[in-house]
């Protein structure tokens, strides 16, 4: 069959290749991170200079400084904990010198303090620091993390290899038992074809035809009448017509329920056919298997691969708990693909939080840029599914006091995860007590701000225009539980800004649930002053902000 040249089809194909075509159906819903996660990560300050003693000291400091009591509970090891090779069973393992006791022992130590440990890998062949990573090792790595007992997992995007949109040319499908006996065999002609899928004559292959057109979710081939004697695991053998061009990918949907996947390598063509095998579960009685390639763009690929790991994590923690008769330790799943593939559109189905931006740096232009990128994405976040403008730089670099304060306030208002990036050991004085006078400590433990971030409604702030009527001042409004609302007046300029905001106007906003009244209760979250009135009056200087809770 010859396929005619079709300019419209070509244009459609190009458009599809740039957008998300996969359907986003339901939330990840693993029951954790119901409010934005709070903790610490090794990356922002320590980079590759980490070891197990540092992690222990940080965990000690988190507990002894009172940060734990303020809500911070995850101690996250970022990149560079890994050994440069996997062990003899293919499992990830730690650097022999810097993490000699291994992650399980470190996890036990951290748990012993009432805290939780987090770990890191990449959705690629290697991590960003070029250590072995989890792409195509999702199952074994998820099992390893569950066995170690970690409760936070950050999954980066370096060295990612997108899932091919190309599908193999299918000659034949066999199903059999591991002892070599096939009980089902069907050549290409037997399949029910849909969409672009069509038969191509080829005398070199069995049956005289192969199926083409399964690429980029454009078509499918269904093989029916597969009778299994009992529900069990069977061997599926796929015979394909060899093709030199690139690696390929195919999905098998069994009875429209469980899916299996197969990568078909780039091939030499000394012979015409290649045989590929996977194990699948069939139900007793009649089964149907549908072949297709669900991927038609980079966004589809990212969504698919992040979701795959998310599902493995859920499976692994559940199975580990059942096998060992221990309570399940669910893993907060943090997607870190830097906003490249618009993760706000699919992240809620794949995991608990997703980076919206490139990496943060401890300088004001970086903080401000990440705020600008994330503030417009509030509508995509909800309970258990958060926008992540990256970990905090409060206390790092050369940020001024006001910039540190605004950085923290903005992250709280946006429902961002509060993952500290500074050396929290410095909060412990030589006598072992917490340095509660430290300005940075006071910022990070401000209970009003933390309560805004952790509010159970989980609604990120929205920038409302026209409330301040002054250029360079952003007014952010975040609905809170119990008919309250948080308002942040953020001075983005280098000068002084005085603004007066009518609270009735805030109470009239459709997204805000505050009863209109003559006098509102106004709590200044940074000065702790309480007042009554119907106007917010705020004077701020360079890069500073005021935050109020109105009720
Ligand atoms: C990427 C991530 C960072 C950090 C490093 C580690 O750059 O975005 O947050 O995890 O990798 O190598």
Coordinates of C-alpha atoms and ligand atoms in Angstrom, one line a residue:
X1 CA 0.0 0.0 0.0
X2 CA 1.4 3.4 -0.9
X3 CA 0.8 6.3 1.5
X4 CA 0.0 9.6 -0.3
X5 CA 1.8 12.8 0.6
X6 CA -0.6 14.8 2.9
X7 CA 0.5 18.3 3.9
X8 CA -2.3 18.7 6.5
X9 CA -1.3 15.4 8.1
X10 CA 2.3 16.5 8.2
X11 CA 1.4 19.8 9.9
X12 CA -0.8 18.0 12.5
X13 CA 2.1 15.6 13.2
X14 CA 4.5 18.5 13.8
X15 CA 2.0 20.3 16.1
X16 CA 1.5 17.0 18.1
X17 CA 5.2 16.6 18.5
X18 CA 5.4 19.8 20.5
X19 CA 2.5 19.4 22.9
X20 CA 1.1 17.0 25.5
X21 CA -1.2 14.5 23.8
X22 CA -1.6 12.0 26.6
X23 CA -4.7 12.3 28.7
X24 CA -4.3 13.5 32.3
X25 CA -6.8 11.4 34.2
X26 CA -6.4 11.3 38.0
X27 CA -4.2 12.6 40.8
X28 CA -1.2 10.7 42.0
X29 CA -3.0 10.5 45.4
X30 CA -0.5 8.6 47.5
X31 CA -1.8 10.2 50.7
X32 CA 1.4 12.1 51.6
X33 CA 2.5 15.7 51.1
X34 CA -1.1 16.9 51.8
X35 CA 0.6 20.2 52.7
X36 CA 3.8 21.4 51.0
X37 CA 6.7 19.2 52.3
X38 CA 9.1 20.9 54.7
X39 CA 12.7 19.8 55.2
X40 CA 16.3 20.3 54.1
X41 CA 18.4 19.3 51.1
X42 CA 22.2 19.0 50.7
X43 CA 22.4 20.4 47.2
X44 CA 22.2 24.3 47.4
X45 CA 25.1 24.7 49.8
X46 CA 27.1 21.4 49.9
X47 CA 26.8 20.2 46.3
X48 CA 29.1 17.2 45.9
X49 CA 30.9 17.7 49.3
X50 CA 28.6 15.4 51.3
X51 CA 29.1 12.4 53.5
X52 CA 27.1 10.4 56.1
X53 CA 28.4 12.4 59.1
X54 CA 27.3 15.7 57.6
X55 CA 23.8 14.2 57.0
X56 CA 23.7 13.0 60.7
X57 CA 24.9 16.4 62.0
X58 CA 22.2 18.1 59.9
X59 CA 19.5 15.7 61.2
X60 CA 20.7 16.4 64.8
X61 CA 20.6 20.1 64.1
X62 CA 17.1 19.9 62.7
X63 CA 15.9 18.3 65.9
X64 CA 18.0 20.3 68.4
X65 CA 17.4 23.7 66.9
X66 CA 13.7 23.4 67.0
X67 CA 13.3 23.4 63.2
X68 CA 11.7 19.9 63.5
X69 CA 9.2 21.3 65.9
X70 CA 8.5 24.2 63.5
X71 CA 7.5 21.6 60.9
X72 CA 10.7 20.7 59.0
X73 CA 10.9 16.9 58.8
X74 CA 12.7 15.6 55.7
X75 CA 16.5 15.4 55.6
X76 CA 17.1 15.0 51.9
X77 CA 20.3 13.7 50.4
X78 CA 20.7 15.2 46.9
X79 CA 23.1 14.1 44.1
X80 CA 26.5 12.5 44.9
X81 CA 25.6 9.8 47.5
X82 CA 26.0 7.1 44.9
X83 CA 28.8 4.7 44.0
X84 CA 29.9 5.0 40.4
X85 CA 28.8 1.4 39.8
X86 CA 25.8 -0.7 40.8
X87 CA 26.3 -3.9 42.9
X88 CA 26.4 -7.5 41.6
X89 CA 22.6 -7.6 41.7
X90 CA 22.2 -4.4 39.7
X91 CA 21.2 -2.4 42.8
X92 CA 22.3 1.2 43.4
X93 CA 24.8 1.5 46.3
X94 CA 26.6 4.3 48.2
X95 CA 30.1 5.7 47.7
X96 CA 32.3 3.3 49.7
X97 CA 34.3 6.1 51.4
X98 CA 31.8 8.9 52.0
X99 CA 28.7 6.8 52.9
X100 CA 30.3 3.6 54.2
X101 CA 27.3 2.6 56.4
X102 CA 24.8 2.8 53.5
X103 CA 21.5 4.5 53.3
X104 CA 19.5 2.0 55.3
X105 CA 21.7 2.7 58.4
X106 CA 21.5 6.4 57.8
X107 CA 17.7 6.2 57.5
X108 CA 17.5 4.3 60.8
X109 CA 19.5 7.1 62.4
X110 CA 17.3 9.8 61.0
X111 CA 14.1 8.0 61.9
X112 CA 15.5 7.6 65.4
X113 CA 15.4 11.3 65.8
X114 CA 11.7 11.3 64.6
X115 CA 12.7 12.6 61.2
X116 CA 12.5 11.2 57.6
X117 CA 15.2 10.6 55.1
X118 CA 15.1 11.6 51.4
X119 CA 17.1 10.3 48.4
X120 CA 17.8 11.4 44.9
X121 CA 18.2 9.9 41.4
X122 CA 17.7 11.0 37.8
X123 CA 15.2 10.0 35.2
X124 CA 18.2 9.4 32.9
X125 CA 21.0 7.0 32.4
X126 CA 23.1 9.1 34.9
X127 CA 22.4 11.8 37.4
X128 CA 23.4 15.5 36.8
X129 CA 26.7 14.7 38.5
X130 CA 27.1 11.7 36.3
X131 CA 26.4 8.8 38.7
X132 CA 24.3 5.8 37.8
X133 CA 20.6 6.7 37.6
X134 CA 17.2 5.1 37.4
X135 CA 16.0 5.3 33.8
X136 CA 15.0 1.8 32.7
X137 CA 15.9 0.6 36.2
X138 CA 12.7 2.0 37.7
X139 CA 11.5 -1.2 39.3
X140 CA 14.7 -2.3 41.0
X141 CA 15.5 1.2 42.2
X142 CA 12.0 1.8 43.6
X143 CA 12.3 -1.6 45.5
X144 CA 15.7 -0.5 46.8
X145 CA 14.4 2.8 48.1
X146 CA 11.4 1.1 49.7
X147 CA 13.8 -1.4 51.4
X148 CA 16.0 1.4 52.7
X149 CA 12.9 3.1 54.1
X150 CA 13.4 6.5 52.6
X151 CA 10.3 8.7 52.5
X152 CA 11.2 11.4 50.0
X153 CA 12.4 10.9 46.5
X154 CA 13.7 13.7 44.1
X155 CA 13.9 12.6 40.5
X156 CA 16.0 14.8 38.3
X157 CA 16.1 14.9 34.4
X158 CA 19.8 14.9 33.4
X159 CA 20.8 12.3 30.8
X160 CA 17.2 11.6 30.0
X161 CA 16.5 9.6 26.9
X162 CA 13.0 10.3 25.5
X163 CA 10.8 7.3 24.8
X164 CA 10.9 6.8 21.0
X165 CA 7.8 7.8 19.2
X166 CA 8.6 5.1 16.5
X167 CA 7.0 1.7 16.8
X168 CA 8.4 -1.5 15.4
X169 CA 6.9 -3.3 12.4
X170 CA 5.0 -6.2 13.8
X171 CA 5.1 -9.6 12.0
X172 CA 3.7 -12.0 14.6
X173 CA 2.6 -12.4 18.2
X174 CA 3.1 -15.6 20.2
X175 CA 2.0 -16.4 23.7
X176 CA 3.4 -19.4 25.6
X177 CA 4.8 -20.9 28.7
X178 CA 8.3 -20.6 30.0
X179 CA 9.0 -24.2 29.1
X180 CA 8.9 -23.3 25.5
X181 CA 5.3 -24.4 24.5
X182 CA 3.3 -21.7 22.7
X183 CA -0.4 -21.9 22.9
X184 CA -1.2 -18.8 20.8
X185 CA 0.3 -17.7 17.5
X186 CA -1.1 -15.0 15.2
X187 CA 0.5 -13.4 12.1
X188 CA 0.0 -9.7 11.2
X189 CA -3.1 -10.4 9.0
X190 CA -5.0 -11.7 12.0
X191 CA -4.9 -8.4 13.9
X192 CA -7.7 -5.9 14.1
X193 CA -6.1 -2.6 12.9
X194 CA -7.2 0.9 13.8
X195 CA -6.0 4.4 12.8
X196 CA -2.9 4.6 10.7
X197 CA -2.1 0.9 11.3
X198 CA -1.9 -1.0 8.0
X199 CA -0.5 -4.2 6.4
X200 CA 2.6 -4.1 4.3
X201 CA 3.5 -7.0 2.0
X202 CA 6.9 -8.5 2.7
X203 CA 7.8 -11.9 1.4
X204 CA 10.8 -12.2 3.6
X205 CA 8.7 -12.5 6.8
X206 CA 6.4 -15.2 8.1
X207 CA 2.8 -14.7 7.0
X208 CA 3.9 -12.4 4.1
X209 CA 2.9 -9.2 5.8
X210 CA 3.9 -6.8 8.6
X211 CA 2.0 -4.1 10.5
X212 CA 3.1 -0.6 10.0
X213 CA 1.7 2.7 11.3
X214 CA 1.7 2.1 15.1
X215 CA 4.0 5.1 15.6
X216 CA 3.2 8.2 17.7
X217 CA -0.2 7.0 19.0
X218 CA -1.4 7.0 15.4
X219 CA -2.8 3.5 15.3
X220 CA -3.2 0.2 17.1
X221 CA -3.2 -3.6 16.4
X222 CA -5.4 -5.8 18.5
X223 CA -4.9 -9.6 18.9
X224 CA -7.9 -11.4 20.3
X225 CA -8.9 -14.9 21.2
X226 CA -6.0 -15.6 23.5
X227 CA -7.2 -18.4 25.7
X228 CA -5.3 -19.0 28.9
X229 CA -6.0 -22.0 31.0
X230 CA -5.4 -20.2 34.3
X231 CA -4.5 -16.7 35.5
X232 CA -0.7 -16.7 35.4
X233 CA 2.4 -15.2 34.0
X234 CA 3.2 -16.1 30.4
X235 CA 5.8 -15.3 27.8
X236 CA 4.9 -12.9 25.0
X237 CA 7.1 -13.2 21.9
X238 CA 6.9 -10.4 19.4
X239 CA 8.4 -11.0 16.0
X240 CA 9.3 -7.7 14.2
X241 CA 10.6 -6.9 10.8
X242 CA 14.1 -5.6 11.3
X243 CA 14.6 -1.9 10.6
X244 CA 17.9 -0.1 10.9
X245 CA 16.5 3.2 11.9
X246 CA 16.8 4.1 15.6
X247 CA 15.5 2.5 18.8
X248 CA 11.7 1.9 18.9
X249 CA 9.0 1.5 21.5
X250 CA 5.8 -0.5 21.8
X251 CA 3.1 -0.9 24.5
X252 CA 0.9 -3.9 25.1
X253 CA -2.4 -3.4 26.8
X254 CA -3.8 -6.6 28.2
X255 CA -7.6 -6.7 28.4
X256 CA -7.5 -2.8 28.5
X257 CA -6.1 -3.0 32.1
X258 CA -2.5 -3.7 32.7
X259 CA 0.2 -2.3 30.3
X260 CA 3.6 -3.7 29.5
X261 CA 6.4 -1.9 27.5
X262 CA 9.2 -3.0 25.3
X263 CA 12.1 -1.1 23.8
X264 CA 13.3 -2.5 20.5
X265 CA 16.9 -1.7 19.8
X266 CA 18.4 -0.3 16.7
X267 CA 19.2 -3.4 14.5
X268 CA 21.5 -4.8 11.9
X269 CA 19.8 -6.5 9.1
X270 CA 21.7 -9.7 8.4
X271 CA 18.3 -11.5 8.8
X272 CA 14.7 -10.2 8.2
X273 CA 13.1 -10.8 11.6
X274 CA 13.9 -10.3 15.3
X275 CA 12.3 -12.0 18.3
X276 CA 11.6 -10.0 21.5
X277 CA 10.2 -11.3 24.7
X278 CA 8.5 -10.0 27.9
X279 CA 6.5 -11.7 30.6
X280 CA 2.9 -10.8 31.0
X281 CA 0.0 -11.7 33.2
X282 CA -3.1 -13.2 31.5
X283 CA -6.5 -13.9 33.0
X284 CA -8.1 -17.3 32.9
X285 CA -10.2 -17.6 29.8
X286 CA -10.2 -15.3 26.8
X287 CA -7.7 -12.3 26.6
X288 CA -7.1 -9.5 24.2
X289 CA -3.8 -7.7 23.7
X290 CA -3.6 -4.3 22.0
X291 CA -0.3 -3.0 20.6
X292 CA 0.4 0.7 20.3
X293 CA 2.9 3.4 21.0
X294 CA 1.5 6.0 23.4
X295 CA 4.2 8.6 22.9
X296 CA 4.0 11.3 20.3
X297 CA 6.0 14.2 21.8
X298 CA 8.7 15.0 24.3
X299 CA 6.0 16.1 26.8
X300 CA 4.3 12.7 26.5
X301 CA 7.6 11.0 27.1
X302 CA 8.4 13.0 30.2
X303 CA 4.9 12.5 31.6
X304 CA 5.1 8.8 30.8
X305 CA 8.5 8.2 32.4
X306 CA 7.8 10.3 35.5
X307 CA 4.5 8.4 36.0
X308 CA 6.2 5.1 35.5
X309 CA 8.6 5.8 38.3
X310 CA 5.7 7.2 40.5
X311 CA 3.8 4.0 40.0
X312 CA 6.8 1.9 40.8
X313 CA 7.3 3.8 44.1
X314 CA 3.7 3.2 45.1
X315 CA 4.0 -0.5 44.2
X316 CA 7.3 -0.9 46.0
X317 CA 6.4 0.6 49.3
X318 CA 3.2 -1.4 49.4
X319 CA 4.9 -4.7 48.5
X320 CA 7.7 -4.1 51.0
X321 CA 5.3 -3.4 53.8
X322 CA 3.2 -6.5 53.0
X323 CA 6.2 -8.8 52.6
X324 CA 7.7 -7.7 55.9
X325 CA 4.5 -7.1 57.9
X326 CA 5.5 -3.5 58.7
X327 CA 3.5 -0.3 58.2
X328 CA 3.9 1.2 54.7
X329 CA 6.2 4.1 54.4
X330 CA 4.9 6.2 51.6
X331 CA 7.4 8.2 49.5
X332 CA 6.9 11.9 48.7
X333 CA 7.7 12.0 45.0
X334 CA 9.4 15.2 43.8
X335 CA 9.6 15.6 40.0
X336 CA 12.6 17.7 39.0
X337 CA 12.6 18.3 35.2
X338 CA 13.0 22.1 35.5
X339 CA 9.7 23.0 33.9
X340 CA 11.0 22.0 30.4
X341 CA 8.0 19.9 29.5
X342 CA 5.3 21.9 31.3
X343 CA 5.1 19.5 34.2
X344 CA 2.3 21.6 35.8
X345 CA 0.0 20.1 33.1
X346 CA 0.7 16.5 34.1
X347 CA 2.7 16.5 37.4
X348 CA -0.4 16.1 39.6
X349 CA -1.0 12.6 38.0
X350 CA 2.7 11.6 38.1
X351 CA 3.8 12.8 41.6
X352 CA 3.5 15.1 44.5
X353 CA 5.4 18.1 43.4
X354 CA 7.2 19.3 40.2
X355 CA 9.9 21.9 39.6
X356 CA 8.6 24.8 37.6
X357 CA 12.0 26.4 36.9
X358 CA 15.7 26.1 36.2
X359 CA 18.0 25.8 39.3
X360 CA 17.8 28.5 41.9
X361 CA 20.9 30.5 42.9
X362 CA 21.5 32.6 46.1
X363 CA 21.2 35.9 44.3
X364 CA 18.2 38.2 44.0
X365 CA 17.7 38.1 40.2
X366 CA 17.4 34.3 40.4
X367 CA 14.9 34.3 43.3
X368 CA 12.8 37.0 41.5
X369 CA 12.9 35.2 38.2
X370 CA 11.7 31.9 39.8
X371 CA 8.9 33.8 41.5
X372 CA 7.8 35.4 38.2
X373 CA 7.8 32.0 36.5
X374 CA 5.8 30.2 39.2
X375 CA 3.3 32.9 40.4
X376 CA 1.3 32.4 37.1
X377 CA 1.0 28.6 37.7
X378 CA -1.0 28.6 40.9
X379 CA -4.1 27.1 39.4
X380 CA -2.3 23.9 38.6
X381 CA -1.5 23.1 42.3
X382 CA -3.8 21.6 44.9
X383 CA -3.6 19.4 48.0
X384 CA -0.9 16.8 47.5
X385 CA 0.2 18.3 44.2
X386 CA 2.5 21.3 44.4
X387 CA 4.4 23.7 42.1
X388 CA 8.1 23.7 43.1
X389 CA 10.1 26.9 42.4
X390 CA 13.1 25.0 43.8
X391 CA 14.7 24.7 47.2
X392 CA 15.3 27.7 49.5
X393 CA 18.4 29.8 49.4
X394 CA 17.5 31.7 52.6
X395 CA 20.7 32.2 54.6
X396 CA 22.9 31.5 51.5
X397 CA 24.9 33.8 49.3
X398 CA 24.7 37.5 49.6
X399 CA 20.9 38.0 49.9
X400 CA 20.0 41.0 52.1
X401 CA 17.8 40.5 55.2
X402 CA 14.8 41.8 53.3
X403 CA 15.5 39.6 50.3
X404 CA 15.7 36.5 52.5
X405 CA 12.5 37.5 54.2
X406 CA 10.7 38.1 50.8
X407 CA 12.1 34.9 49.4
X408 CA 10.6 32.9 52.3
X409 CA 7.3 34.9 52.2
X410 CA 6.8 34.4 48.5
X411 CA 7.5 30.6 48.7
X412 CA 5.0 30.4 51.6
X413 CA 2.4 32.3 49.7
X414 CA 2.9 30.1 46.6
X415 CA 2.4 26.9 48.5
X416 CA 6.0 25.9 47.5
X417 CA 7.8 23.1 49.3
X418 CA 9.9 24.6 52.1
X419 CA 13.2 22.7 51.6
X420 CA 16.0 24.5 53.4
X421 CA 19.3 24.8 51.6
X422 CA 21.5 26.5 54.3
X423 CA 23.9 25.0 56.9
X424 CA 21.4 24.6 59.8
X425 CA 24.2 23.3 62.1
X426 CA 25.0 27.0 62.5
X427 CA 21.7 27.4 64.4
X428 CA 23.2 25.4 67.3
X429 CA 25.3 27.5 69.8
X430 CA 28.4 26.1 71.4
X431 CA 26.3 25.3 74.6
X432 CA 24.1 23.0 72.4
X433 CA 21.0 25.3 72.5
X434 CA 19.3 26.9 69.5
X435 CA 20.4 30.4 68.4
X436 CA 16.9 31.8 68.4
X437 CA 18.2 35.3 67.9
X438 CA 19.7 34.5 64.5
X439 CA 17.8 36.6 61.9
X440 CA 17.8 33.7 59.4
X441 CA 16.5 31.3 62.1
X442 CA 13.7 33.7 62.9
X443 CA 12.7 33.9 59.2
X444 CA 12.7 30.2 58.8
X445 CA 10.7 29.5 61.9
X446 CA 8.1 32.3 61.6
X447 CA 5.0 30.5 62.6
X448 CA 2.6 32.8 60.8
X449 CA 4.3 32.4 57.5
X450 CA 4.6 28.6 58.0
X451 CA 0.9 28.4 58.8
X452 CA 0.1 30.2 55.6
X453 CA 2.2 27.8 53.6
X454 CA 0.8 24.8 55.5
X455 CA -2.9 25.9 55.4
X456 CA -5.1 22.8 54.8
X457 CA -6.9 24.4 51.8
X458 CA -3.7 24.2 49.9
X459 CA -4.6 27.1 47.6
X460 CA -1.6 29.0 46.2
X461 CA -1.7 32.8 46.1
X462 CA -2.8 34.7 43.1
X463 CA -1.4 38.1 42.0
X464 CA -4.3 40.5 41.9
X465 CA -4.0 43.6 39.7
X466 CA -5.5 47.0 40.6
X467 CA -5.4 46.6 44.4
X468 CA -2.3 48.6 45.2
X469 CA -2.4 51.0 42.2
X470 CA 1.3 51.5 42.4
X471 CA 3.8 50.2 39.9
X472 CA 6.4 47.8 41.2
X473 CA 4.2 46.5 44.0
X474 CA 2.7 43.0 43.6
X475 CA -0.3 42.2 45.8
X476 CA -0.7 38.5 46.4
X477 CA -3.8 37.0 47.8
X478 CA -4.1 33.5 49.3
X479 CA -7.3 32.1 50.7
X480 CA -7.0 30.4 54.0
X481 CA -9.0 28.0 56.1
X482 CA -11.6 29.4 58.6
X483 CA -12.7 32.3 56.4
X484 CA -9.3 34.0 56.5
X485 CA -7.0 35.4 53.7
X486 CA -3.3 36.0 53.5
X487 CA -2.2 39.2 51.7
X488 CA 1.4 39.8 50.7
X489 CA 2.5 43.3 49.6
X490 CA 5.7 42.8 47.7
X491 CA 8.0 45.7 46.7
X492 CA 9.8 44.5 43.6
X493 CA 11.6 47.8 43.2
X494 CA 14.7 49.4 44.7
X495 CA 12.8 52.3 46.2
X496 CA 10.3 53.0 49.0
X497 CA 6.7 52.1 48.4
X498 CA 3.7 53.1 50.5
X499 CA 0.4 51.6 49.6
X500 CA -3.1 51.5 51.0
X501 CA -5.4 48.6 50.1
X502 CA -9.1 48.5 50.7
X503 CA -9.9 45.2 52.5
X504 CA -13.5 45.1 51.2
X505 CA -12.0 44.8 47.7
X506 CA -10.1 41.7 48.8
X507 CA -13.2 40.2 50.5
X508 CA -15.2 40.8 47.3
X509 CA -12.8 38.6 45.2
X510 CA -14.6 35.4 44.1
X511 CA -11.8 33.2 45.2
X512 CA -11.7 34.7 48.7
X513 CA -14.1 33.5 51.4
X514 CA -14.0 36.3 54.1
X515 CA -17.3 37.8 55.3
X516 CA -17.5 41.5 54.6
X517 CA -17.5 43.6 57.8
X518 CA -16.9 47.1 59.0
X519 CA -13.6 46.2 60.7
X520 CA -11.4 43.3 59.9
X521 CA -8.8 41.7 62.2
X522 CA -5.4 42.4 60.6
X523 CA -2.4 40.4 61.8
X524 CA 1.0 41.6 60.5
X525 CA 2.8 38.3 60.2
X526 CA 6.4 39.7 60.5
X527 CA 5.9 42.2 63.3
X528 CA 3.2 40.1 65.1
X529 CA 1.1 43.3 65.5
X530 CA -2.6 42.8 65.6
X531 CA -4.9 45.7 64.6
X532 CA -8.5 46.3 63.4
X533 CA -9.6 48.3 60.4
X534 CA -10.7 48.1 56.8
X535 CA -7.4 49.2 55.2
X536 CA -4.0 47.6 54.8
X537 CA -1.4 50.2 55.1
X538 CA 2.1 49.1 54.0
X539 CA 5.4 50.8 53.6
X540 CA 8.2 48.7 52.2
X541 CA 11.7 49.3 51.0
X542 CA 13.9 47.6 48.3
X543 CA 12.8 44.0 47.7
X544 CA 11.0 43.8 51.0
X545 CA 7.4 42.6 51.7
X546 CA 4.7 42.8 54.2
X547 CA 2.4 39.8 54.9
X548 CA -0.9 40.0 56.6
X549 CA -3.6 37.6 57.7
X550 CA -7.0 39.1 57.5
X551 CA -10.1 37.6 59.2
Ligands
LIG1 C1 20.0 19.5 38.9 C2 18.8 19.8 39.9 C3 19.4 20.4 41.2 C4 20.3 19.4 41.8 C5 21.4 19.0 40.8 C6 22.2 17.8 41.3 O1 20.6 20.6 38.5 O2 18.0 20.8 39.3 O3 18.4 20.7 42.0 O4 19.6 18.2 42.2 O5 20.9 18.6 39.6 O6 23.2 17.4 40.4

